[in-house]
mmCIF file of C-alpha atoms and ligand atoms in Angstrom:
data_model
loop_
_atom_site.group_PDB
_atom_site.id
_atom_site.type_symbol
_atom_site.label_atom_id
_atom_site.label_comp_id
_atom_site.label_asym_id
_atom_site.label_seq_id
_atom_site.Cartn_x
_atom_site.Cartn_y
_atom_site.Cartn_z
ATOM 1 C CA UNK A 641 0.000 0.000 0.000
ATOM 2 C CA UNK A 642 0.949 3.450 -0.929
ATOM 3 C CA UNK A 643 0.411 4.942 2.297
ATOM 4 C CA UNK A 644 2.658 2.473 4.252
ATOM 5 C CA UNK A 645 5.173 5.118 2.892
ATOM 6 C CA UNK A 646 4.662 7.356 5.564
ATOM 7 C CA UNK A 647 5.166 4.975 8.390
ATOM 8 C CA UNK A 648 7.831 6.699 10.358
ATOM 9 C CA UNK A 649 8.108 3.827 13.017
ATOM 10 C CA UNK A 650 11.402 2.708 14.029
ATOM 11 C CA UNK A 651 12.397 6.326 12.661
ATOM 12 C CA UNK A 652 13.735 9.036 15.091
ATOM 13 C CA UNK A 653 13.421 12.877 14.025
ATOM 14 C CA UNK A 654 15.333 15.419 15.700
ATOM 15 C CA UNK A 655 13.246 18.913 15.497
ATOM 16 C CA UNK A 656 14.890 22.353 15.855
ATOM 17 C CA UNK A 657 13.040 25.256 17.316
ATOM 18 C CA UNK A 658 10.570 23.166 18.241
ATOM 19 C CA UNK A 659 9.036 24.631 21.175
ATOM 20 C CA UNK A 660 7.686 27.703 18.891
ATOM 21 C CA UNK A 661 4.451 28.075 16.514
ATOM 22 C CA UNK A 662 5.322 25.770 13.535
ATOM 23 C CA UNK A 663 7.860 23.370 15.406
ATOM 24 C CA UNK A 664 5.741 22.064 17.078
ATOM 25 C CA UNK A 665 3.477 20.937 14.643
ATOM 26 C CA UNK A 666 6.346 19.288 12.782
ATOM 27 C CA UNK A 667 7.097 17.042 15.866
ATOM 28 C CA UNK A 668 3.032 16.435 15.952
ATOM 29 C CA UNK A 669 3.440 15.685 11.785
ATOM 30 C CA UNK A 670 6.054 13.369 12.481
ATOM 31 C CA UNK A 671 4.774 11.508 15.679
ATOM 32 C CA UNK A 672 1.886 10.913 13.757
ATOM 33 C CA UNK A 673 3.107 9.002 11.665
ATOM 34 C CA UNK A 674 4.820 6.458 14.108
ATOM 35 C CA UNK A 675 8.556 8.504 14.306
ATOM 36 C CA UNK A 676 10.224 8.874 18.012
ATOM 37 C CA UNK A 677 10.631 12.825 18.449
ATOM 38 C CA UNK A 678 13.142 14.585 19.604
ATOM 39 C CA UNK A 679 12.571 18.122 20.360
ATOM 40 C CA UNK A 680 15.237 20.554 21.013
ATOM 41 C CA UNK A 681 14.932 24.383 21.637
ATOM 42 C CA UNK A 682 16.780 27.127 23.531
ATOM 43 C CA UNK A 683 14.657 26.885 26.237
ATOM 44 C CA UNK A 684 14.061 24.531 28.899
ATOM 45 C CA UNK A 685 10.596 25.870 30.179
ATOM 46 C CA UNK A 686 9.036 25.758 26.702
ATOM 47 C CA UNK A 687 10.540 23.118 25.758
ATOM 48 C CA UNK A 688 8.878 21.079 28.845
ATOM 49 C CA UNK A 689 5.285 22.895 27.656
ATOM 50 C CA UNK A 690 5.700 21.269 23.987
ATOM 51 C CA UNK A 691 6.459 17.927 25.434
ATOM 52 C CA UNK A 692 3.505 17.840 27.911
ATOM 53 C CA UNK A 693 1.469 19.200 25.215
ATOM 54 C CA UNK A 694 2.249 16.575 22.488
ATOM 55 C CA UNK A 695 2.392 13.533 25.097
ATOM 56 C CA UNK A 696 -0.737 14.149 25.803
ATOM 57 C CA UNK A 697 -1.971 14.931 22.528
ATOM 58 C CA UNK A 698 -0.417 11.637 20.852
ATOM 59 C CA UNK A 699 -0.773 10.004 24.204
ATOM 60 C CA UNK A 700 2.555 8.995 23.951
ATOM 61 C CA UNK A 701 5.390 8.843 26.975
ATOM 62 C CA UNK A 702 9.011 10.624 27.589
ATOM 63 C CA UNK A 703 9.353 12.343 24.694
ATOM 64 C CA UNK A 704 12.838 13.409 24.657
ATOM 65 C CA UNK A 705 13.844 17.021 24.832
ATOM 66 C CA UNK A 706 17.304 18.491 24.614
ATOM 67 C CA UNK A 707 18.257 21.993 24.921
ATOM 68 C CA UNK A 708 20.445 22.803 21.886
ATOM 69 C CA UNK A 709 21.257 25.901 20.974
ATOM 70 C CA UNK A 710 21.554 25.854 17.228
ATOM 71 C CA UNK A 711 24.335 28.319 16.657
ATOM 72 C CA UNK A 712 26.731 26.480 19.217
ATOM 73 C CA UNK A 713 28.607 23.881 17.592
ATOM 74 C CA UNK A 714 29.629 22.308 20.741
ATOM 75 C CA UNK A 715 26.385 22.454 22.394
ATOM 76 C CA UNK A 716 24.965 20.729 18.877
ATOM 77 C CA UNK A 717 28.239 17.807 19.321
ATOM 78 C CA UNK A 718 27.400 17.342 22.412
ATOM 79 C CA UNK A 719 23.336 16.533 22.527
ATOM 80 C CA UNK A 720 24.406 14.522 19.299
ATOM 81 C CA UNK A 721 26.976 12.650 21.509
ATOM 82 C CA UNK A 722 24.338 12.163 24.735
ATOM 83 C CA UNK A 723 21.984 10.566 21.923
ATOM 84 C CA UNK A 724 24.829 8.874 20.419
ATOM 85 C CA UNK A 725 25.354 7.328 24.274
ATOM 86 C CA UNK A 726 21.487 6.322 24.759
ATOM 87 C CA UNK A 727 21.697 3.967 21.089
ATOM 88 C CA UNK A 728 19.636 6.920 19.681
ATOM 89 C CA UNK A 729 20.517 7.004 15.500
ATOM 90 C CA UNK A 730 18.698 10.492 14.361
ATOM 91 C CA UNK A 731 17.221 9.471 10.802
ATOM 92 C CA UNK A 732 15.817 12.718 10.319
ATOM 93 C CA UNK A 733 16.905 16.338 11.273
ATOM 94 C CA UNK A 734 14.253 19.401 10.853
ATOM 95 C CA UNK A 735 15.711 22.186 10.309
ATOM 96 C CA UNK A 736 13.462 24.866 11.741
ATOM 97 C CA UNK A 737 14.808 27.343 14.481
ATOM 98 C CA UNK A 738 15.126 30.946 13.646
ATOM 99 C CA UNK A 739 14.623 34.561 14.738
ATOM 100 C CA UNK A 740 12.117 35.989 13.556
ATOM 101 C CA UNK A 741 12.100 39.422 15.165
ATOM 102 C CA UNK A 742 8.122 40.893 14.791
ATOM 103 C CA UNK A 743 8.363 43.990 12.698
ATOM 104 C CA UNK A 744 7.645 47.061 15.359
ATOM 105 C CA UNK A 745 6.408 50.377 13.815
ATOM 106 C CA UNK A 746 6.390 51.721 17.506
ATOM 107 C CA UNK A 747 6.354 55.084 17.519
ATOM 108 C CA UNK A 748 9.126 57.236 18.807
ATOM 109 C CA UNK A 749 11.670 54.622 18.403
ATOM 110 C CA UNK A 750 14.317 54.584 15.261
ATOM 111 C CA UNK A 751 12.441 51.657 12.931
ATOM 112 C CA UNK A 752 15.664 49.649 13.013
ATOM 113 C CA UNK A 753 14.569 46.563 11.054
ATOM 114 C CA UNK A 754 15.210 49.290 7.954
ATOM 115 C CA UNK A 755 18.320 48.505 6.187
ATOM 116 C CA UNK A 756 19.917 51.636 6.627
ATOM 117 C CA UNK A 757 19.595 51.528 10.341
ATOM 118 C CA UNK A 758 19.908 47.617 10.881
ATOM 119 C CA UNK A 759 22.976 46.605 12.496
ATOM 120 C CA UNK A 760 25.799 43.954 12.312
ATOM 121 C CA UNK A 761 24.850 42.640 15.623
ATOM 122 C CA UNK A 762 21.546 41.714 14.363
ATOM 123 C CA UNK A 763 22.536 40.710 10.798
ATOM 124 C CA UNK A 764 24.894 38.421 12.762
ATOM 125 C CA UNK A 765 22.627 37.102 15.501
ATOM 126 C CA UNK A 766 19.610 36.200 12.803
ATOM 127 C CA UNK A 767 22.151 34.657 10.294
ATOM 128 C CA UNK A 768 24.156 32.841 13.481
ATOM 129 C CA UNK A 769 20.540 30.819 14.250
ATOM 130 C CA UNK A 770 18.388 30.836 10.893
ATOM 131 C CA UNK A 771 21.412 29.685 8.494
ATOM 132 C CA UNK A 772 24.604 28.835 10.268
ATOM 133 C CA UNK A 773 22.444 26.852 12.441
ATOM 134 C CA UNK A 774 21.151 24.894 10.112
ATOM 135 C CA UNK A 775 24.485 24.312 8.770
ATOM 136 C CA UNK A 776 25.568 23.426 11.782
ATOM 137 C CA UNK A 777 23.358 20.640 13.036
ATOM 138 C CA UNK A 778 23.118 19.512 9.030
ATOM 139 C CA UNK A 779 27.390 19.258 9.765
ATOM 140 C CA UNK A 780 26.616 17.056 13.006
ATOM 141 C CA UNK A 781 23.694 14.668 11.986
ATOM 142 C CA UNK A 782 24.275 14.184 9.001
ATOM 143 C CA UNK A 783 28.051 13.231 9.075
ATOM 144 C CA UNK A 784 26.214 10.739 11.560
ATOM 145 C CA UNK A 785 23.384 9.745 9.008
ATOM 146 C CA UNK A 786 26.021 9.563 6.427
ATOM 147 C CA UNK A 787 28.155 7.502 8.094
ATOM 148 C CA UNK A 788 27.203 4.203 8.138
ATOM 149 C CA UNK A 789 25.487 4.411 4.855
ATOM 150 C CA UNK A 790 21.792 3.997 6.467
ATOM 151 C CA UNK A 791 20.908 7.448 5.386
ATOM 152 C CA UNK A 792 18.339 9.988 6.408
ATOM 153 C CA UNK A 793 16.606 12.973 5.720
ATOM 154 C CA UNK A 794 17.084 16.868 6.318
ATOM 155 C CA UNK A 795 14.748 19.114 5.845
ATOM 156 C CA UNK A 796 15.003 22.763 5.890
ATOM 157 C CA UNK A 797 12.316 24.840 6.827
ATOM 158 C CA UNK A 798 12.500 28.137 4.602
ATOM 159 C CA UNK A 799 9.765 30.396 3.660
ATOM 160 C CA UNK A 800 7.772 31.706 0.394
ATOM 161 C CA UNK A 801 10.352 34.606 0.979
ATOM 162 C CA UNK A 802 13.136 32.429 -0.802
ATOM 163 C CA UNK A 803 11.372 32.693 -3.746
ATOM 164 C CA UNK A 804 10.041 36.103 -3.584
ATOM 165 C CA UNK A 805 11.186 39.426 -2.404
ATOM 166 C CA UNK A 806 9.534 40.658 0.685
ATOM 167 C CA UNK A 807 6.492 43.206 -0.471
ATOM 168 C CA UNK A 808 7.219 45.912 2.176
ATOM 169 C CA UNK A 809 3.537 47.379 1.662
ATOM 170 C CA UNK A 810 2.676 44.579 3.815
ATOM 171 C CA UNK A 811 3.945 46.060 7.322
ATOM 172 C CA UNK A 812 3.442 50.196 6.286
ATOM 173 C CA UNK A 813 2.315 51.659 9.436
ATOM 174 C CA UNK A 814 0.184 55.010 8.939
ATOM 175 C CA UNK A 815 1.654 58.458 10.199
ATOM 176 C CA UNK A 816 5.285 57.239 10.156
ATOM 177 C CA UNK A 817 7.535 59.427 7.789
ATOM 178 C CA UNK A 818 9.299 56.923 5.117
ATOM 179 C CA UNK A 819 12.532 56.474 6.318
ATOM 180 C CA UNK A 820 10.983 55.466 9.513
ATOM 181 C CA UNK A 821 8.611 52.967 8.194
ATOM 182 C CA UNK A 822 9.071 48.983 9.349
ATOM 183 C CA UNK A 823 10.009 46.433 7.051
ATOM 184 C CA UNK A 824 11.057 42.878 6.636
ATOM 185 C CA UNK A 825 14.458 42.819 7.709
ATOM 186 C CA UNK A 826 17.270 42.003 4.987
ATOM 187 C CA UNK A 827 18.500 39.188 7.078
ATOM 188 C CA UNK A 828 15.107 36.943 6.222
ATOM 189 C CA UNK A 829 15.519 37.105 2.643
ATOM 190 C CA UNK A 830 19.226 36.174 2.869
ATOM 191 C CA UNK A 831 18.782 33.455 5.257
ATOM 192 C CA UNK A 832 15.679 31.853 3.595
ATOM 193 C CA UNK A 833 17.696 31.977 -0.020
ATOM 194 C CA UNK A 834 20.615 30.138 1.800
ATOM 195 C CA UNK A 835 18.876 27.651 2.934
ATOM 196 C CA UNK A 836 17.940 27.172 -0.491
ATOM 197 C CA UNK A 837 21.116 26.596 -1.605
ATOM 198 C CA UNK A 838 21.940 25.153 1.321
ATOM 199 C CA UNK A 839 19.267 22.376 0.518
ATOM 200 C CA UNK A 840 20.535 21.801 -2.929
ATOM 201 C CA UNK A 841 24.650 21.344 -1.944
ATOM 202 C CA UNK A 842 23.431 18.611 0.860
ATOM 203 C CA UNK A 843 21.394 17.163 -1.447
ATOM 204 C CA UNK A 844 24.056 16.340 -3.826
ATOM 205 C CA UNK A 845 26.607 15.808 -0.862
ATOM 206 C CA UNK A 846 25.822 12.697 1.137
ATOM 207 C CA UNK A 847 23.401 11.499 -2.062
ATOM 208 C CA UNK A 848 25.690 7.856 -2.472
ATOM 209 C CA UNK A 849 25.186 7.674 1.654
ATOM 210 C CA UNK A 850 21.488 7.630 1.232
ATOM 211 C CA UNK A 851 20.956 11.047 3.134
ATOM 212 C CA UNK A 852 18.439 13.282 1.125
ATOM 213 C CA UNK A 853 17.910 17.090 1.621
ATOM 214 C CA UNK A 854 14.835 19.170 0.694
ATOM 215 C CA UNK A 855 12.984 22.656 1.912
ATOM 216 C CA UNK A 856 9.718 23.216 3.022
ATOM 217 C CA UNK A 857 8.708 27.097 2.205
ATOM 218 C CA UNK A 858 5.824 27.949 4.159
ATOM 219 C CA UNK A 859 3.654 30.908 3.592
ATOM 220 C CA UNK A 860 2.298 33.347 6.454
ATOM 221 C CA UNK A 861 0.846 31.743 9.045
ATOM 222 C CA UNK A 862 -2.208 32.760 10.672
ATOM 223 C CA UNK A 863 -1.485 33.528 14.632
ATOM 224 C CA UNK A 864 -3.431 36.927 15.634
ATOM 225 C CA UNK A 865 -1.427 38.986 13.612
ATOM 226 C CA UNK A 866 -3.653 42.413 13.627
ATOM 227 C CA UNK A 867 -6.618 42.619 11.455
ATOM 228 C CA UNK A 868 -4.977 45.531 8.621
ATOM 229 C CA UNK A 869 -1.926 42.902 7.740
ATOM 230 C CA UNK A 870 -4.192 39.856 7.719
ATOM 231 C CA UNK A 871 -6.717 41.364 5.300
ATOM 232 C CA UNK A 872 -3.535 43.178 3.204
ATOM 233 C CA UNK A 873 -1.788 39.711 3.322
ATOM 234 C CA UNK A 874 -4.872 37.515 2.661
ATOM 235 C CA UNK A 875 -5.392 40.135 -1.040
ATOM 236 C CA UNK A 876 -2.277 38.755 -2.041
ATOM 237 C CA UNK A 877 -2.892 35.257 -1.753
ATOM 238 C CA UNK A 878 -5.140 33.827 -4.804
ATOM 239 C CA UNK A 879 -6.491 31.746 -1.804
ATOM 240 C CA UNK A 880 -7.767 34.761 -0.109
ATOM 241 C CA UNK A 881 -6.261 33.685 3.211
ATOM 242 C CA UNK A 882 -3.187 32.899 5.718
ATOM 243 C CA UNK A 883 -2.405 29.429 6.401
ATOM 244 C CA UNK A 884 -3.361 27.625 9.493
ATOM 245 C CA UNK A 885 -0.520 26.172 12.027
ATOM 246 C CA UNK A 886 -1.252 22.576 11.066
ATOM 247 C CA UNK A 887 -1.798 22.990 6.896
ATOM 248 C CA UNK A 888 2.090 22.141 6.865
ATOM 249 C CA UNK A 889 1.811 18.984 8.751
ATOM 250 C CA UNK A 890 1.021 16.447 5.668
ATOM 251 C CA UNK A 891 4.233 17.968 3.683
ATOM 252 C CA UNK A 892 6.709 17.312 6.544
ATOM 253 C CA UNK A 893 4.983 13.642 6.097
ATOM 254 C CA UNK A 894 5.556 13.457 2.754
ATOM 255 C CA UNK A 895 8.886 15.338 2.453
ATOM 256 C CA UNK A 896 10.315 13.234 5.607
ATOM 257 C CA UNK A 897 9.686 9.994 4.891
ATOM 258 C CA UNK A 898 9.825 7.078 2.084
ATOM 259 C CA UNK A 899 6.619 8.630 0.370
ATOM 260 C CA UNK A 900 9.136 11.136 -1.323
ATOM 261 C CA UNK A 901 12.496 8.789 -1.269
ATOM 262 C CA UNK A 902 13.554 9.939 -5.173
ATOM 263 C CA UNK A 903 12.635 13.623 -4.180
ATOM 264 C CA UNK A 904 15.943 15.334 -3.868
ATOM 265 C CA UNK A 905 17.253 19.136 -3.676
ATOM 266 C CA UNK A 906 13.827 20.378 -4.244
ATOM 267 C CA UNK A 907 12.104 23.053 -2.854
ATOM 268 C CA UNK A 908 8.305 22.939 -2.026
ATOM 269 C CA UNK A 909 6.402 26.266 -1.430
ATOM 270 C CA UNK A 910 3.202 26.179 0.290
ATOM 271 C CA UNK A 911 1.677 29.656 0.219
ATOM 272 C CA UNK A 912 -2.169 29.548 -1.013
ATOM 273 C CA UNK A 913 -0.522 30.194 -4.559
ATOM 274 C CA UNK A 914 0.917 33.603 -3.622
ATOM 275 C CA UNK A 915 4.163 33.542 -5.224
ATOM 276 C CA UNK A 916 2.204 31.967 -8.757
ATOM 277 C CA UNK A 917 -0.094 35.524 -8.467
HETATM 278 N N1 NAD B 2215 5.155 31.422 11.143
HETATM 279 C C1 NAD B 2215 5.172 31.722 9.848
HETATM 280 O O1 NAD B 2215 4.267 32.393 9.316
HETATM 281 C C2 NAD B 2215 6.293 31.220 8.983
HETATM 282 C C3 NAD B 2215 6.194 31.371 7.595
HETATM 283 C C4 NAD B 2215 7.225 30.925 6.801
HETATM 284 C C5 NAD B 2215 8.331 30.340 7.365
HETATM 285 N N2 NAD B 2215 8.416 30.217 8.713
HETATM 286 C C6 NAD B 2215 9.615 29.585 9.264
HETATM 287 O O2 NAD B 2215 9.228 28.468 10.055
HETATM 288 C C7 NAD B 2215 10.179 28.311 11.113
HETATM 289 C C8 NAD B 2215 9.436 28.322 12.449
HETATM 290 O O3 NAD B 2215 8.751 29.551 12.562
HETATM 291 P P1 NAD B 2215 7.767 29.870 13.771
HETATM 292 O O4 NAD B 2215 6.725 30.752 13.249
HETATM 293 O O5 NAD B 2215 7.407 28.619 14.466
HETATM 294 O O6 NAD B 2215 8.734 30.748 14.687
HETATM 295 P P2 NAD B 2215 8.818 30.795 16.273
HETATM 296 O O7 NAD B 2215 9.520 32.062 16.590
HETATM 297 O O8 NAD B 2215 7.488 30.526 16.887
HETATM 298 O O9 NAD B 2215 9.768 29.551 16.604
HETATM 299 C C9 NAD B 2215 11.146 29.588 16.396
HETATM 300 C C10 NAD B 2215 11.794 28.786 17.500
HETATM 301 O O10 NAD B 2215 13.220 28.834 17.314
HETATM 302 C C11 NAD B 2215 13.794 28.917 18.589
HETATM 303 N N3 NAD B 2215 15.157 29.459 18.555
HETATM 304 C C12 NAD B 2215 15.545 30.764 18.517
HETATM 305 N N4 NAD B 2215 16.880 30.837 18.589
HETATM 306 C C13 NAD B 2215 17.344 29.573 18.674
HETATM 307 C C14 NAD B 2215 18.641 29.007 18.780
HETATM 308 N N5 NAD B 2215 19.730 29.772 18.848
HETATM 309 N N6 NAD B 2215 18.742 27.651 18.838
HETATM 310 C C15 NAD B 2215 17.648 26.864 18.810
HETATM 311 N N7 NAD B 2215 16.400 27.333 18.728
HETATM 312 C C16 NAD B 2215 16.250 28.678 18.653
HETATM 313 C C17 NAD B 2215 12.860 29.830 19.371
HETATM 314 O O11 NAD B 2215 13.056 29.679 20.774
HETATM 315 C C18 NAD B 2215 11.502 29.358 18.892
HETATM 316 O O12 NAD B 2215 10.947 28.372 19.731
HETATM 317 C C19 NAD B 2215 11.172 29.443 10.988
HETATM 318 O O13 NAD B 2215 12.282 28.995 10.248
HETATM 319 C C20 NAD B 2215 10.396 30.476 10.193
HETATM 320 O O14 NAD B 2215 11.215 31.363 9.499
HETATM 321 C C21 NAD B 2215 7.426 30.634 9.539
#
C-alpha cells in the first residue's frame, strides 16, 4: 500500500526550534506518523510545555527534549553525543529554528529593522541561528546519518520569501515618515535563499550515503497577527487567506519519509498560490 510510505516507526526525528508556533506541529506531523521525536529548543521551560502538550496529545510517553542551541557547535556535538550514548541514530533532522524578530512600527523609536539603520549585531545574531544553524546541526547529523550508509533525511524549513522578495507594503504603518517605516528585515531574505542553496549542496553531498535534503517554504501563518496585515496579506494570496498552524503537517509527512524517497534538492512552497499571483 501506498500509504505504508509514511510509516515513520522505528524512525527518530530530531526537530529544531521546536518549542515555537510551527515546530511544534512538525514534531506532531512526524509523531503521527509512528517517528520517536526529539525536540530541542533554547529553552528549557518551553521546551517542557511542547512535550507535555504533544504527550498528551499523541498520548505517547518521555518524549525526549534536549536543549540545543543551534548556533553552538559544541552544544549541537554534544546533545548529538548524549543521543549517540542512549543507542539513539537520528534518521531525520528538521531544520526549523530561527529569529524571527516581529516587525515594530512603535512610535518614537528609530524603525531599526530598515536597512539603513539595521545593524551587524543583528545581521549576525539572525544569520548565526536561521542559516549557520542549520548548517551546523546539518554538519553534526548528518556526518552521523552519512556515516554508516543507512541514510536519512534533512529538511530545511524556509519560507515563500526564498522565492520572492519581501512586499514591504505589507507592514506600512500610517503616520510614520518613510525612512521610519518597518520592514522585513534584509536578514530573512538572505537566510531563507541560503537555505535554499543550502538544501541543494546537501542534497548532492551525502546522495551515495542515502541522506536526502529538501525545503519546506511555508507561507504566512495565521497567529493573531492584527486585522490591517491579515486582510492586506490575505489580497495577495489567490487563496484569499493565511495558512493555518497545522496545513504544513502532511508535507513534513511526505517530504520526511519514504513517500518522497527519489525527491531530492527540491524546494516545495506552500503559500495559497501567492508567489504563482
Ligand atoms: N510562522 C510563519 O508564518 C512562517 C512562515 C514561513 C516560514 N516560517 C519559518 O518556520 C520556522 C518556524 O517559525 P515559527 O513561526 O514557528 O517561529 P517561532 O519564533 O514561533 O519559533 C522559532 C523557535 O526557534 C527557537 N530558537 C531561537 N533561537 C534559537 C537558537 N539559537 N537555537 C535553537 N532554537 C532557537 C525559538 O526559541 C523558537 O521556539 C522558521 O524557520 C520560520 O522562518 C514561519
Amino acid at each position: 500500500m501506498q500509504l505504508d510510505n509514511f510509516n515513520l516507526t522505528g524512525k527518530t526525528a530530531l526537530v529544531t526550534g521546536s518549542a515555537g508556533l510551527l515546530g511544534i506541529e512538525h514534531a506532531a506531523a512526524l509523531l503521527e506518523c509512528g517517528a520517536q521525536v526529539i525536540l530541542t529548543d533554547i529553552s528549557e521551560a518551553t521546551l517542557g510545555y511542547a512535550r507535555s502538550t504533544l504527550e498528551v496529545d499523541f498520548g505517547v510517553k518521555k518524549i525526549i527534549t534536549k536543549v540545543m542551541d543551534v548556533s553552538d557547535e559544541e552544544n549541537i556535538i554534544k546533545v548529538s553525543n548524549s543521543l549517540c550514548a542512549l543507542g539513539i541514530r537520528v534518521d531525520i533532522l528538521v531544520n526549523n529554528a530561527a529569529i524571527d524578530p516581529k516587525v515594530s512600527g512603535d512610535e518614537g523609536v528609530t524603525e531599526t529593522s530598515r536597512l539603513e539603520h539595521f545593524s551587524l549585531e543583528q545581521w549576525n545574531l539572525q544569520i548565526a541561528v536561521g542559516l549557520t544553524g542549520a548548517f551546523l546541526c546539518s554538519k553534526v547529523f548528518g556526518k552521523e546519518m552519512a556515516k554508516d550508509c543507512l541514510g536519512g533525511v534533512i529538511l530545511n524549513i524556509a519560507s515563500d520569501l526564498s522565492v520572492f522578495s519581501p512586499d514591504q507594503r505589507l507592514y506600512r504603518k500610517q503616520g510614520l515618515s518613510e525612512d521610519m517605516q518597518p520592514v522585513k528585515p534584509v536578514t530573512y531574505s538572505v537566510i531563507k535563499a541560503g537555505l535554499i542553496g543550502l538544501t541543494r549542496y546537501l542534497a548532492t553531498y551525502w546522495a551515495t550515503e542515502g541522506v536526502r535534503c529538501n525545503a519546506l517554504s511555508p507561507g504566512g501563518v495565521f497567529n493573531g497577527q492584527n486585522d490591517n496585515f491579515v486582510k492586506h496579506l490575505s489580497s495577495l494570496i489567490p487563496m484569499g487567506r493565511m495558512a493555518s498552524r497545522d496545513e504544513y503537517r502532511s508535507a513534513v509527512q511526505f517530504l520526511c519519509s519514504d513517500a518522497s524517497r527519489y525527491m531530492n534538492g527540491q524546494n516545495i512552497v506552500i503559500d495559497g498560490g501567492r508567489s504563482v499571483w
